[in-house]
């Protein structure tokens, strides 16, 4: 494709002009823009990502369609790693929180950039292993791990982040008599509040994750007596889509205090995992810290706390998800029907909705959109973008500023890499979307679109019902 320069999104759309995709990728944070880093307008006035025309991708792979910009994802990975090398004087490991988007291609990309993977189920663990991620860089979380999941983790040799008493007792029984102790970390609840949606706050005391502060000493003493369990570190996580830095400083103080207590109890702890939670920019009003600012804050806080508590610097781990994958991806839809209610609202319907992006109906998440096939046309209408599901609440964006749309237009919703595919469903028996990875003008299918036959492949008809089909 021939590019005419950076994406000039209309000022009256509320979005900002994007720098050239080739300028400053090493230092520019993906959080500072809404479209992926390589986004630009080509000579057909179409949105182009990764050197690929979005309209052409939709024609080739169908719609709706997840489009992942490999350069944006890799850049975010490198920003975390390079920032830690500058600000933290000891070993670090960045773990990709794969719950944001777990598939083999995404896991393979982050692993190739030197990251490990944080998983929260047997399925995510299996996916990471199949993608070639080394087991010693996989950490298994979860507040209710099954026996089968724990057995898989033990067999493959990944680190298990123990969340509660039941899991601790299960592991003690499962590993009794084992000659090789398994690596565990302990998840603790720090009691730190942060300003984000209540469903994605995990650090405050009233939540389902981790051991409570009053249980810590008892947990440490019990684990120290188990020869089959090797506790290598402590973990805490305070939430998701966080724009504040102060809670991460507070977390560092609390974790180091517990780290010191763990050492005093005889635990061989050498690692601290501060979780993730850095937010991204979904709209022009969002102003998250850069990846570098977040890493600097966390690193400085851990170093300071260790100095004050007079404990050795641990290996420092973190587990970003959204801030790695979120800004890399857009979802392309085809515009269909419209409905105008005079004096109230105009609805524009697209061929997807809450089954491919449940965040608006679940978290009241806000997104922005553009028409990928008519990028330079001015925004002249305020419309509500509705999905096609049989739910009045199936609304992707309220009050979107767009040019006058026509059936068949390609509408692109930005920032859909995190918790869209991973939370997708077959509601109304819609097949799940395809996903393509784009880079340097090449597009590769990384998720095949489901078919109607896929929808029924797990269905079973009892013998007595077959007569009804005659």
CSV table of C-alpha atoms in Angstrom, one decimal:
chain,number,residue,atom,x,y,z
A,1,UNK,CA,0.0,0.0,0.0
A,2,UNK,CA,1.1,3.5,-0.7
A,3,UNK,CA,0.8,5.7,2.4
A,4,UNK,CA,0.1,9.4,2.4
A,5,UNK,CA,1.4,10.0,5.9
A,6,UNK,CA,0.2,9.7,9.5
A,7,UNK,CA,-3.4,9.2,10.3
A,8,UNK,CA,-5.1,12.6,10.4
A,9,UNK,CA,-8.2,11.9,12.4
A,10,UNK,CA,-10.6,14.8,12.3
A,11,UNK,CA,-10.4,17.4,15.0
A,12,UNK,CA,-14.1,17.6,15.4
A,13,UNK,CA,-14.2,13.8,16.1
A,14,UNK,CA,-12.5,14.4,19.5
A,15,UNK,CA,-9.5,12.2,18.5
A,16,UNK,CA,-6.0,13.5,18.0
A,17,UNK,CA,-3.6,13.3,15.1
A,18,UNK,CA,-1.3,10.3,15.2
A,19,UNK,CA,2.4,10.5,14.6
A,20,UNK,CA,4.0,8.6,11.8
A,21,UNK,CA,4.2,4.9,12.5
A,22,UNK,CA,8.0,5.0,11.8
A,23,UNK,CA,8.8,7.8,14.1
A,24,UNK,CA,9.9,7.2,17.7
A,25,UNK,CA,8.6,3.7,18.2
A,26,UNK,CA,11.4,3.0,20.8
A,27,UNK,CA,10.3,5.7,23.2
A,28,UNK,CA,6.7,6.4,22.4
A,29,UNK,CA,4.1,4.7,24.7
A,30,UNK,CA,1.2,2.8,23.1
A,31,UNK,CA,-0.9,4.4,25.8
A,32,UNK,CA,-0.6,7.8,24.3
A,33,UNK,CA,-2.7,7.0,21.3
A,34,UNK,CA,-5.8,5.2,20.5
A,35,UNK,CA,-5.1,3.5,17.2
A,36,UNK,CA,-2.1,1.1,16.9
A,37,UNK,CA,1.3,2.5,16.3
A,38,UNK,CA,1.4,1.7,12.6
A,39,UNK,CA,-2.0,3.2,11.7
A,40,UNK,CA,-2.1,5.5,8.8
A,41,UNK,CA,-4.4,6.6,5.9
A,42,UNK,CA,-3.4,5.2,2.5
A,43,UNK,CA,-4.0,6.8,-0.9
A,44,UNK,CA,-7.5,5.3,-1.1
A,45,UNK,CA,-8.5,7.2,2.0
A,46,UNK,CA,-8.7,3.8,3.9
A,47,UNK,CA,-7.3,3.1,7.3
A,48,UNK,CA,-4.2,1.0,7.1
A,49,UNK,CA,-2.6,-1.0,10.0
A,50,UNK,CA,0.6,-2.9,9.8
A,51,UNK,CA,0.8,-2.0,6.1
A,52,UNK,CA,-2.5,-3.7,5.4
A,53,UNK,CA,-5.7,-2.0,4.2
A,54,UNK,CA,-8.4,-2.6,6.7
A,55,UNK,CA,-11.2,-2.7,4.0
A,56,UNK,CA,-9.1,-5.3,2.1
A,57,UNK,CA,-8.7,-7.4,5.3
A,58,UNK,CA,-12.4,-7.4,5.8
A,59,UNK,CA,-13.0,-8.5,2.2
A,60,UNK,CA,-10.5,-11.3,2.6
A,61,UNK,CA,-11.2,-12.6,6.1
A,62,UNK,CA,-14.8,-11.4,6.7
A,63,UNK,CA,-16.4,-9.4,9.5
A,64,UNK,CA,-16.4,-8.7,12.3
A,65,UNK,CA,-12.7,-9.1,12.5
A,66,UNK,CA,-10.0,-8.6,15.1
A,67,UNK,CA,-6.9,-7.0,13.6
A,68,UNK,CA,-3.7,-7.2,15.7
A,69,UNK,CA,-0.8,-4.9,15.0
A,70,UNK,CA,2.3,-6.9,15.8
A,71,UNK,CA,4.5,-3.9,16.0
A,72,UNK,CA,2.4,-2.2,18.7
A,73,UNK,CA,2.5,-5.4,20.8
A,74,UNK,CA,6.2,-5.9,20.4
A,75,UNK,CA,6.9,-2.3,21.2
A,76,UNK,CA,5.0,-2.5,24.4
A,77,UNK,CA,6.9,-5.6,25.4
A,78,UNK,CA,10.2,-3.9,24.7
A,79,UNK,CA,9.2,-0.8,26.6
A,80,UNK,CA,8.6,-2.8,29.8
A,81,UNK,CA,11.9,-4.8,29.5
A,82,UNK,CA,14.1,-1.8,28.6
A,83,UNK,CA,12.5,0.4,31.4
A,84,UNK,CA,13.2,-2.3,34.0
A,85,UNK,CA,16.8,-2.6,32.8
A,86,UNK,CA,17.2,1.1,33.4
A,87,UNK,CA,15.4,1.5,36.7
A,88,UNK,CA,15.8,-1.8,38.6
A,89,UNK,CA,19.4,-2.9,39.5
A,90,UNK,CA,18.6,-6.6,39.9
A,91,UNK,CA,16.9,-9.4,37.8
A,92,UNK,CA,13.4,-8.8,36.5
A,93,UNK,CA,10.8,-10.8,34.6
A,94,UNK,CA,7.8,-9.3,32.8
A,95,UNK,CA,4.9,-11.8,32.6
A,96,UNK,CA,2.2,-11.3,30.1
A,97,UNK,CA,-1.2,-11.6,31.8
A,98,UNK,CA,-2.7,-13.9,29.2
A,99,UNK,CA,-6.2,-13.6,30.5
A,100,UNK,CA,-6.3,-10.4,28.5
A,101,UNK,CA,-6.0,-12.4,25.3
A,102,UNK,CA,-4.9,-16.1,25.4
A,103,UNK,CA,-4.1,-17.7,22.1
A,104,UNK,CA,-1.0,-19.4,20.7
A,105,UNK,CA,0.2,-16.6,18.4
A,106,UNK,CA,0.0,-13.9,21.1
A,107,UNK,CA,1.8,-16.1,23.6
A,108,UNK,CA,4.5,-16.9,21.1
A,109,UNK,CA,5.1,-13.2,20.3
A,110,UNK,CA,5.5,-12.2,23.9
A,111,UNK,CA,7.8,-15.2,24.6
A,112,UNK,CA,10.0,-14.2,21.7
A,113,UNK,CA,10.4,-10.8,23.4
A,114,UNK,CA,11.7,-12.5,26.5
A,115,UNK,CA,8.5,-12.3,28.5
A,116,UNK,CA,7.0,-15.1,30.6
A,117,UNK,CA,3.3,-15.8,30.8
A,118,UNK,CA,0.8,-15.5,33.7
A,119,UNK,CA,-2.0,-18.0,33.4
A,120,UNK,CA,-5.2,-18.5,35.4
A,121,UNK,CA,-6.5,-21.8,34.2
A,122,UNK,CA,-5.5,-25.2,32.8
A,123,UNK,CA,-6.6,-24.0,29.4
A,124,UNK,CA,-4.4,-20.9,29.5
A,125,UNK,CA,-1.5,-23.0,30.8
A,126,UNK,CA,-1.9,-25.5,28.0
A,127,UNK,CA,-2.1,-22.7,25.4
A,128,UNK,CA,1.1,-21.2,26.6
A,129,UNK,CA,2.9,-24.5,26.6
A,130,UNK,CA,1.7,-25.3,23.1
A,131,UNK,CA,3.0,-21.9,22.0
A,132,UNK,CA,6.5,-22.8,23.2
A,133,UNK,CA,6.6,-20.8,26.4
A,134,UNK,CA,9.2,-22.3,28.8
A,135,UNK,CA,7.5,-23.8,31.9
A,136,UNK,CA,9.9,-22.0,34.2
A,137,UNK,CA,8.5,-18.7,32.9
A,138,UNK,CA,4.9,-19.6,33.5
A,139,UNK,CA,3.1,-18.7,36.7
A,140,UNK,CA,-0.4,-20.2,37.5
A,141,UNK,CA,-2.8,-18.0,39.3
A,142,UNK,CA,-6.5,-18.6,40.3
A,143,UNK,CA,-8.7,-18.6,43.4
A,144,UNK,CA,-10.2,-22.0,42.8
A,145,UNK,CA,-7.8,-24.2,40.9
A,146,UNK,CA,-9.1,-27.7,40.2
A,147,UNK,CA,-7.2,-30.8,41.1
A,148,UNK,CA,-6.6,-31.4,37.3
A,149,UNK,CA,-5.1,-27.9,36.9
A,150,UNK,CA,-2.8,-28.3,39.9
A,151,UNK,CA,-1.7,-31.7,38.6
A,152,UNK,CA,-0.9,-30.2,35.2
A,153,UNK,CA,1.0,-27.4,36.8
A,154,UNK,CA,3.0,-29.8,38.9
A,155,UNK,CA,3.7,-32.1,36.0
A,156,UNK,CA,4.9,-29.3,33.7
A,157,UNK,CA,7.0,-27.6,36.3
A,158,UNK,CA,5.5,-24.1,36.3
A,159,UNK,CA,5.3,-21.9,39.4
A,160,UNK,CA,2.0,-22.1,41.3
A,161,UNK,CA,0.7,-18.9,42.9
A,162,UNK,CA,-1.2,-20.2,46.0
A,163,UNK,CA,-4.3,-18.3,46.7
A,164,UNK,CA,-6.0,-19.8,49.8
A,165,UNK,CA,-6.0,-22.4,52.5
A,166,UNK,CA,-7.8,-25.1,50.5
A,167,UNK,CA,-5.2,-24.9,47.7
A,168,UNK,CA,-2.4,-25.0,50.2
A,169,UNK,CA,-3.7,-28.1,51.8
A,170,UNK,CA,-4.4,-29.7,48.4
A,171,UNK,CA,-0.9,-29.1,47.3
A,172,UNK,CA,0.6,-30.4,50.5
A,173,UNK,CA,-1.4,-33.7,50.0
A,174,UNK,CA,-0.6,-34.0,46.3
A,175,UNK,CA,3.1,-33.5,46.7
A,176,UNK,CA,3.6,-35.5,49.9
A,177,UNK,CA,6.6,-37.8,49.6
A,178,UNK,CA,7.9,-36.0,46.4
A,179,UNK,CA,11.6,-35.9,46.1
A,180,UNK,CA,11.5,-32.6,44.2
A,181,UNK,CA,9.8,-29.7,45.9
A,182,UNK,CA,7.5,-27.6,43.7
A,183,UNK,CA,7.9,-23.9,43.3
A,184,UNK,CA,5.1,-21.7,44.8
A,185,UNK,CA,4.4,-18.1,45.5
A,186,UNK,CA,1.8,-16.8,48.0
A,187,UNK,CA,-0.8,-14.4,46.9
A,188,UNK,CA,-1.6,-11.8,49.6
A,189,UNK,CA,-4.3,-9.2,49.8
A,190,UNK,CA,-2.7,-5.8,50.5
A,191,UNK,CA,-5.8,-3.8,51.4
A,192,UNK,CA,-5.1,-1.0,48.9
A,193,UNK,CA,-7.9,0.8,47.1
A,194,UNK,CA,-7.6,2.3,43.7
A,195,UNK,CA,-9.9,4.2,41.4
A,196,UNK,CA,-11.2,1.7,38.8
A,197,UNK,CA,-14.4,-0.2,38.2
A,198,UNK,CA,-15.4,-2.2,41.3
A,199,UNK,CA,-15.4,-5.5,39.3
A,200,UNK,CA,-11.7,-5.1,38.5
A,201,UNK,CA,-10.4,-4.0,41.8
A,202,UNK,CA,-8.5,-6.9,43.4
A,203,UNK,CA,-6.3,-5.3,46.1
A,204,UNK,CA,-8.9,-4.2,48.7
A,205,UNK,CA,-9.6,-6.5,51.6
A,206,UNK,CA,-13.2,-7.4,50.6
A,207,UNK,CA,-12.4,-9.5,47.5
A,208,UNK,CA,-12.1,-13.2,46.7
A,209,UNK,CA,-8.3,-13.3,46.0
A,210,UNK,CA,-5.4,-14.0,48.3
A,211,UNK,CA,-4.6,-14.5,52.0
A,212,UNK,CA,-5.8,-11.8,54.3
A,213,UNK,CA,-3.2,-9.8,56.3
A,214,UNK,CA,-4.2,-11.4,59.6
A,215,UNK,CA,-3.5,-14.9,58.1
A,216,UNK,CA,0.0,-14.2,56.8
A,217,UNK,CA,2.1,-15.3,59.7
A,218,UNK,CA,0.2,-18.5,60.1
A,219,UNK,CA,0.6,-19.2,56.4
A,220,UNK,CA,4.3,-18.5,56.4
A,221,UNK,CA,4.8,-20.9,59.4
A,222,UNK,CA,2.8,-23.7,57.8
A,223,UNK,CA,4.6,-23.4,54.4
A,224,UNK,CA,8.0,-23.3,56.1
A,225,UNK,CA,7.3,-26.8,57.5
A,226,UNK,CA,6.4,-28.4,54.1
A,227,UNK,CA,9.4,-30.0,52.5
A,228,UNK,CA,7.5,-30.6,49.3
A,229,UNK,CA,6.7,-26.8,48.8
A,230,UNK,CA,9.4,-24.3,48.0
A,231,UNK,CA,8.0,-20.8,48.5
A,232,UNK,CA,10.1,-18.6,46.2
A,233,UNK,CA,8.2,-15.3,46.6
A,234,UNK,CA,5.1,-13.2,47.3
A,235,UNK,CA,2.5,-11.8,45.0
A,236,UNK,CA,-0.2,-9.1,45.1
A,237,UNK,CA,-2.3,-7.4,42.5
A,238,UNK,CA,-4.4,-4.3,43.1
A,239,UNK,CA,-6.7,-4.1,40.1
A,240,UNK,CA,-6.9,-3.2,36.4
A,241,UNK,CA,-7.2,-0.1,34.2
A,242,UNK,CA,-5.5,2.0,36.9
A,243,UNK,CA,-4.2,5.5,36.1
A,244,UNK,CA,-2.8,6.3,39.5
A,245,UNK,CA,0.8,5.6,40.5
A,246,UNK,CA,0.5,6.1,44.3
A,247,UNK,CA,-1.2,2.8,44.9
A,248,UNK,CA,1.7,1.0,43.3
A,249,UNK,CA,4.1,2.8,45.7
A,250,UNK,CA,2.0,1.8,48.6
A,251,UNK,CA,1.9,-1.8,47.4
A,252,UNK,CA,5.7,-1.9,47.3
A,253,UNK,CA,5.9,-0.9,51.0
A,254,UNK,CA,3.4,-3.6,52.0
A,255,UNK,CA,5.0,-6.3,50.0
A,256,UNK,CA,8.5,-5.7,51.2
A,257,UNK,CA,7.3,-5.7,54.8
A,258,UNK,CA,5.8,-9.1,54.2
A,259,UNK,CA,8.9,-10.2,52.3
A,260,UNK,CA,11.0,-9.4,55.4
A,261,UNK,CA,8.6,-11.4,57.6
A,262,UNK,CA,8.8,-14.3,55.2
A,263,UNK,CA,12.6,-14.4,55.5
A,264,UNK,CA,12.3,-14.3,59.3
A,265,UNK,CA,10.0,-17.3,59.1
A,266,UNK,CA,12.6,-19.3,57.2
A,267,UNK,CA,11.0,-19.1,53.8
A,268,UNK,CA,13.5,-19.1,50.8
A,269,UNK,CA,11.8,-16.2,49.2
A,270,UNK,CA,13.7,-14.4,46.4
A,271,UNK,CA,10.9,-12.9,44.2
A,272,UNK,CA,8.3,-10.2,44.5
A,273,UNK,CA,5.5,-9.9,42.0
A,274,UNK,CA,3.7,-6.6,42.1
A,275,UNK,CA,1.0,-7.6,39.6
A,276,UNK,CA,0.0,-5.3,36.8
A,277,UNK,CA,-3.0,-3.0,36.3
A,278,UNK,CA,-1.6,-0.1,34.2
A,279,UNK,CA,-4.5,1.4,32.2
A,280,UNK,CA,-4.5,2.3,28.5
A,281,UNK,CA,-6.1,5.1,26.5
A,282,UNK,CA,-9.6,4.2,25.2
A,283,UNK,CA,-10.7,7.8,24.6
A,284,UNK,CA,-9.1,11.2,24.2
A,285,UNK,CA,-10.1,11.9,27.8
A,286,UNK,CA,-8.0,9.1,29.2
A,287,UNK,CA,-4.5,10.0,30.5
A,288,UNK,CA,-2.7,6.9,31.8
A,289,UNK,CA,0.9,7.0,32.9
A,290,UNK,CA,3.4,5.7,30.3
A,291,UNK,CA,4.9,2.3,30.7
A,292,UNK,CA,8.2,3.9,31.6
A,293,UNK,CA,6.6,6.0,34.3
A,294,UNK,CA,4.9,3.0,35.8
A,295,UNK,CA,8.1,0.9,35.8
A,296,UNK,CA,10.1,3.7,37.2
A,297,UNK,CA,7.6,4.2,40.0
A,298,UNK,CA,7.5,0.5,40.9
A,299,UNK,CA,11.2,-0.1,40.7
A,300,UNK,CA,12.1,3.0,42.8
A,301,UNK,CA,9.5,2.1,45.4
A,302,UNK,CA,10.8,-1.5,45.8
A,303,UNK,CA,14.4,-0.3,46.0
A,304,UNK,CA,13.5,2.3,48.6
A,305,UNK,CA,11.4,-0.1,50.7
A,306,UNK,CA,14.1,-2.8,50.7
A,307,UNK,CA,16.7,-0.2,51.8
A,308,UNK,CA,14.4,1.0,54.6
A,309,UNK,CA,13.6,-2.6,55.7
A,310,UNK,CA,17.2,-3.7,55.3
A,311,UNK,CA,16.3,-6.7,53.1
A,312,UNK,CA,18.1,-7.8,49.9
A,313,UNK,CA,16.6,-6.8,46.6
A,314,UNK,CA,14.4,-9.5,45.2
A,315,UNK,CA,13.9,-10.6,41.7
A,316,UNK,CA,11.1,-8.3,40.6
A,317,UNK,CA,8.2,-9.5,38.6
A,318,UNK,CA,5.1,-7.8,37.1
A,319,UNK,CA,2.2,-9.1,35.0
A,320,UNK,CA,0.8,-6.5,32.6
A,321,UNK,CA,-1.9,-7.6,30.2
A,322,UNK,CA,-4.1,-4.7,29.0
A,323,UNK,CA,-1.1,-2.4,28.6
A,324,UNK,CA,0.6,-4.9,26.3
A,325,UNK,CA,-2.2,-6.1,24.1
A,326,UNK,CA,-5.0,-3.6,24.4
A,327,UNK,CA,-3.9,-0.8,22.1
A,328,UNK,CA,-2.5,-3.2,19.5
A,329,UNK,CA,-5.9,-4.3,18.3
A,330,UNK,CA,-9.0,-3.0,16.5
A,331,UNK,CA,-12.2,-4.7,15.6
A,332,UNK,CA,-13.7,-4.1,12.2
A,333,UNK,CA,-17.4,-4.4,11.6
A,334,UNK,CA,-19.7,-3.9,8.6
A,335,UNK,CA,-22.4,-1.3,9.1
A,336,UNK,CA,-26.0,-2.6,8.5
A,337,UNK,CA,-29.3,-1.1,9.3
A,338,UNK,CA,-30.1,2.2,11.0
A,339,UNK,CA,-33.0,3.6,13.0
A,340,UNK,CA,-33.7,7.2,13.7
A,341,UNK,CA,-36.0,8.4,16.5
A,342,UNK,CA,-36.6,12.1,15.9
A,343,UNK,CA,-35.4,14.3,18.7
A,344,UNK,CA,-34.0,11.3,20.6
A,345,UNK,CA,-31.4,9.1,18.9
A,346,UNK,CA,-30.1,7.6,15.7
A,347,UNK,CA,-29.0,4.0,15.9
A,348,UNK,CA,-26.4,2.5,13.6
A,349,UNK,CA,-26.2,-1.3,13.7
A,350,UNK,CA,-23.2,-3.4,13.0
A,351,UNK,CA,-22.7,-7.2,12.4
A,352,UNK,CA,-21.3,-7.9,15.9
A,353,UNK,CA,-21.7,-6.6,19.4
A,354,UNK,CA,-21.7,-7.9,22.9
A,355,UNK,CA,-20.6,-11.4,21.9
A,356,UNK,CA,-17.3,-10.1,20.6
A,357,UNK,CA,-16.9,-7.2,23.0
A,358,UNK,CA,-18.8,-7.6,26.3
A,359,UNK,CA,-17.0,-4.8,28.1
A,360,UNK,CA,-19.5,-2.0,27.4
A,361,UNK,CA,-22.5,-4.0,28.8
A,362,UNK,CA,-20.4,-5.5,31.6
A,363,UNK,CA,-18.2,-2.6,32.8
A,364,UNK,CA,-19.8,0.4,31.0
A,365,UNK,CA,-16.6,0.6,29.1
A,366,UNK,CA,-16.2,3.5,26.6
A,367,UNK,CA,-14.6,3.2,23.1
A,368,UNK,CA,-14.0,5.3,20.0
A,369,UNK,CA,-14.6,4.4,16.4
A,370,UNK,CA,-13.8,5.6,12.8
A,371,UNK,CA,-15.0,4.7,9.4
A,372,UNK,CA,-12.1,2.8,7.9
A,373,UNK,CA,-13.2,3.2,4.3
A,374,UNK,CA,-13.7,6.9,4.5
A,375,UNK,CA,-11.1,8.3,6.9
A,376,UNK,CA,-11.0,11.9,5.7
A,377,UNK,CA,-14.7,12.6,5.7
A,378,UNK,CA,-15.8,15.0,8.4
A,379,UNK,CA,-17.9,13.8,11.3
A,380,UNK,CA,-21.4,15.2,10.8
A,381,UNK,CA,-23.5,12.9,13.0
A,382,UNK,CA,-23.8,11.8,16.5
A,383,UNK,CA,-25.0,8.2,16.5
A,384,UNK,CA,-25.3,5.2,18.9
A,385,UNK,CA,-23.5,2.1,17.6
A,386,UNK,CA,-25.7,-0.9,18.4
A,387,UNK,CA,-24.8,-4.6,18.1
A,388,UNK,CA,-27.0,-7.2,16.5
A,389,UNK,CA,-27.9,-9.3,19.6
A,390,UNK,CA,-31.3,-9.6,21.1
A,391,UNK,CA,-30.6,-7.3,24.0
A,392,UNK,CA,-31.5,-3.7,24.4
A,393,UNK,CA,-28.2,-3.2,26.3
A,394,UNK,CA,-26.2,-4.4,23.3
A,395,UNK,CA,-24.6,-1.0,22.7
A,396,UNK,CA,-21.0,-0.7,21.7
A,397,UNK,CA,-20.7,3.1,21.7
A,398,UNK,CA,-23.2,5.8,22.7
A,399,UNK,CA,-22.9,9.2,21.0
A,400,UNK,CA,-20.2,8.3,18.5
A,401,UNK,CA,-19.2,11.1,16.2
A,402,UNK,CA,-19.0,9.8,12.6
A,403,UNK,CA,-19.6,10.8,9.0
A,404,UNK,CA,-23.0,9.8,7.6
A,405,UNK,CA,-22.8,6.1,7.4
A,406,UNK,CA,-24.0,3.8,4.6
A,407,UNK,CA,-24.7,0.0,4.7
A,408,UNK,CA,-21.5,-1.8,4.0
A,409,UNK,CA,-19.2,0.9,5.5
A,410,UNK,CA,-16.3,-0.6,7.6
A,411,UNK,CA,-16.5,0.7,11.1
A,412,UNK,CA,-13.5,0.2,13.3
A,413,UNK,CA,-13.6,0.2,17.1
A,414,UNK,CA,-10.2,0.9,18.6
A,415,UNK,CA,-8.4,-0.5,21.6
A,416,UNK,CA,-10.1,-3.9,21.6
A,417,UNK,CA,-7.1,-6.2,22.3
A,418,UNK,CA,-7.8,-6.7,26.0
A,419,UNK,CA,-10.8,-8.7,27.3
A,420,UNK,CA,-12.6,-8.8,24.0
A,421,UNK,CA,-11.7,-12.1,22.4
A,422,UNK,CA,-10.9,-13.6,25.8
A,423,UNK,CA,-14.4,-12.8,27.1
A,424,UNK,CA,-16.2,-13.5,23.8
A,425,UNK,CA,-19.2,-15.8,23.7
A,426,UNK,CA,-21.6,-17.5,21.3
A,427,UNK,CA,-24.6,-15.5,22.6
A,428,UNK,CA,-27.5,-15.9,20.1
A,429,UNK,CA,-25.3,-18.6,18.5
A,430,UNK,CA,-23.1,-16.2,16.8
A,431,UNK,CA,-19.8,-17.8,15.7
A,432,UNK,CA,-16.7,-16.3,17.4
A,433,UNK,CA,-14.6,-13.9,15.2
A,434,UNK,CA,-11.5,-14.5,13.2
A,435,UNK,CA,-8.3,-12.6,14.1
A,436,UNK,CA,-5.5,-11.6,11.9
A,437,UNK,CA,-1.9,-10.5,12.8
A,438,UNK,CA,-0.5,-7.7,10.6
A,439,UNK,CA,3.0,-6.6,10.0
A,440,UNK,CA,4.9,-5.0,7.1
A,441,UNK,CA,2.1,-5.5,4.7
A,442,UNK,CA,1.6,-9.2,5.6
A,443,UNK,CA,-1.5,-10.6,7.2
A,444,UNK,CA,-1.7,-13.9,8.9
A,445,UNK,CA,-4.7,-15.7,10.4
A,446,UNK,CA,-4.2,-16.4,14.0
A,447,UNK,CA,-7.7,-17.4,14.9
A,448,UNK,CA,-10.0,-19.1,12.5
A,449,UNK,CA,-13.6,-17.9,12.3
A,450,UNK,CA,-16.1,-20.3,13.8
A,451,UNK,CA,-18.7,-21.8,11.6
A,452,UNK,CA,-22.3,-22.9,12.3
A,453,UNK,CA,-21.0,-26.5,12.4
A,454,UNK,CA,-18.5,-25.5,15.1
A,455,UNK,CA,-21.5,-24.2,17.1
A,456,UNK,CA,-23.1,-27.6,17.3
A,457,UNK,CA,-20.1,-29.9,17.4
A,458,UNK,CA,-20.4,-30.3,21.2
A,459,UNK,CA,-24.2,-30.8,21.0
A,460,UNK,CA,-25.6,-34.2,21.6
A,461,UNK,CA,-29.2,-35.5,20.8
A,462,UNK,CA,-30.5,-38.2,23.1
A,463,UNK,CA,-31.7,-41.2,21.3
A,464,UNK,CA,-35.3,-40.6,22.3
A,465,UNK,CA,-35.3,-37.2,20.6
A,466,UNK,CA,-34.1,-38.5,17.3
A,467,UNK,CA,-37.6,-39.6,16.5
A,468,UNK,CA,-38.7,-36.0,16.4
A,469,UNK,CA,-36.3,-35.4,13.5
A,470,UNK,CA,-37.8,-38.1,11.2
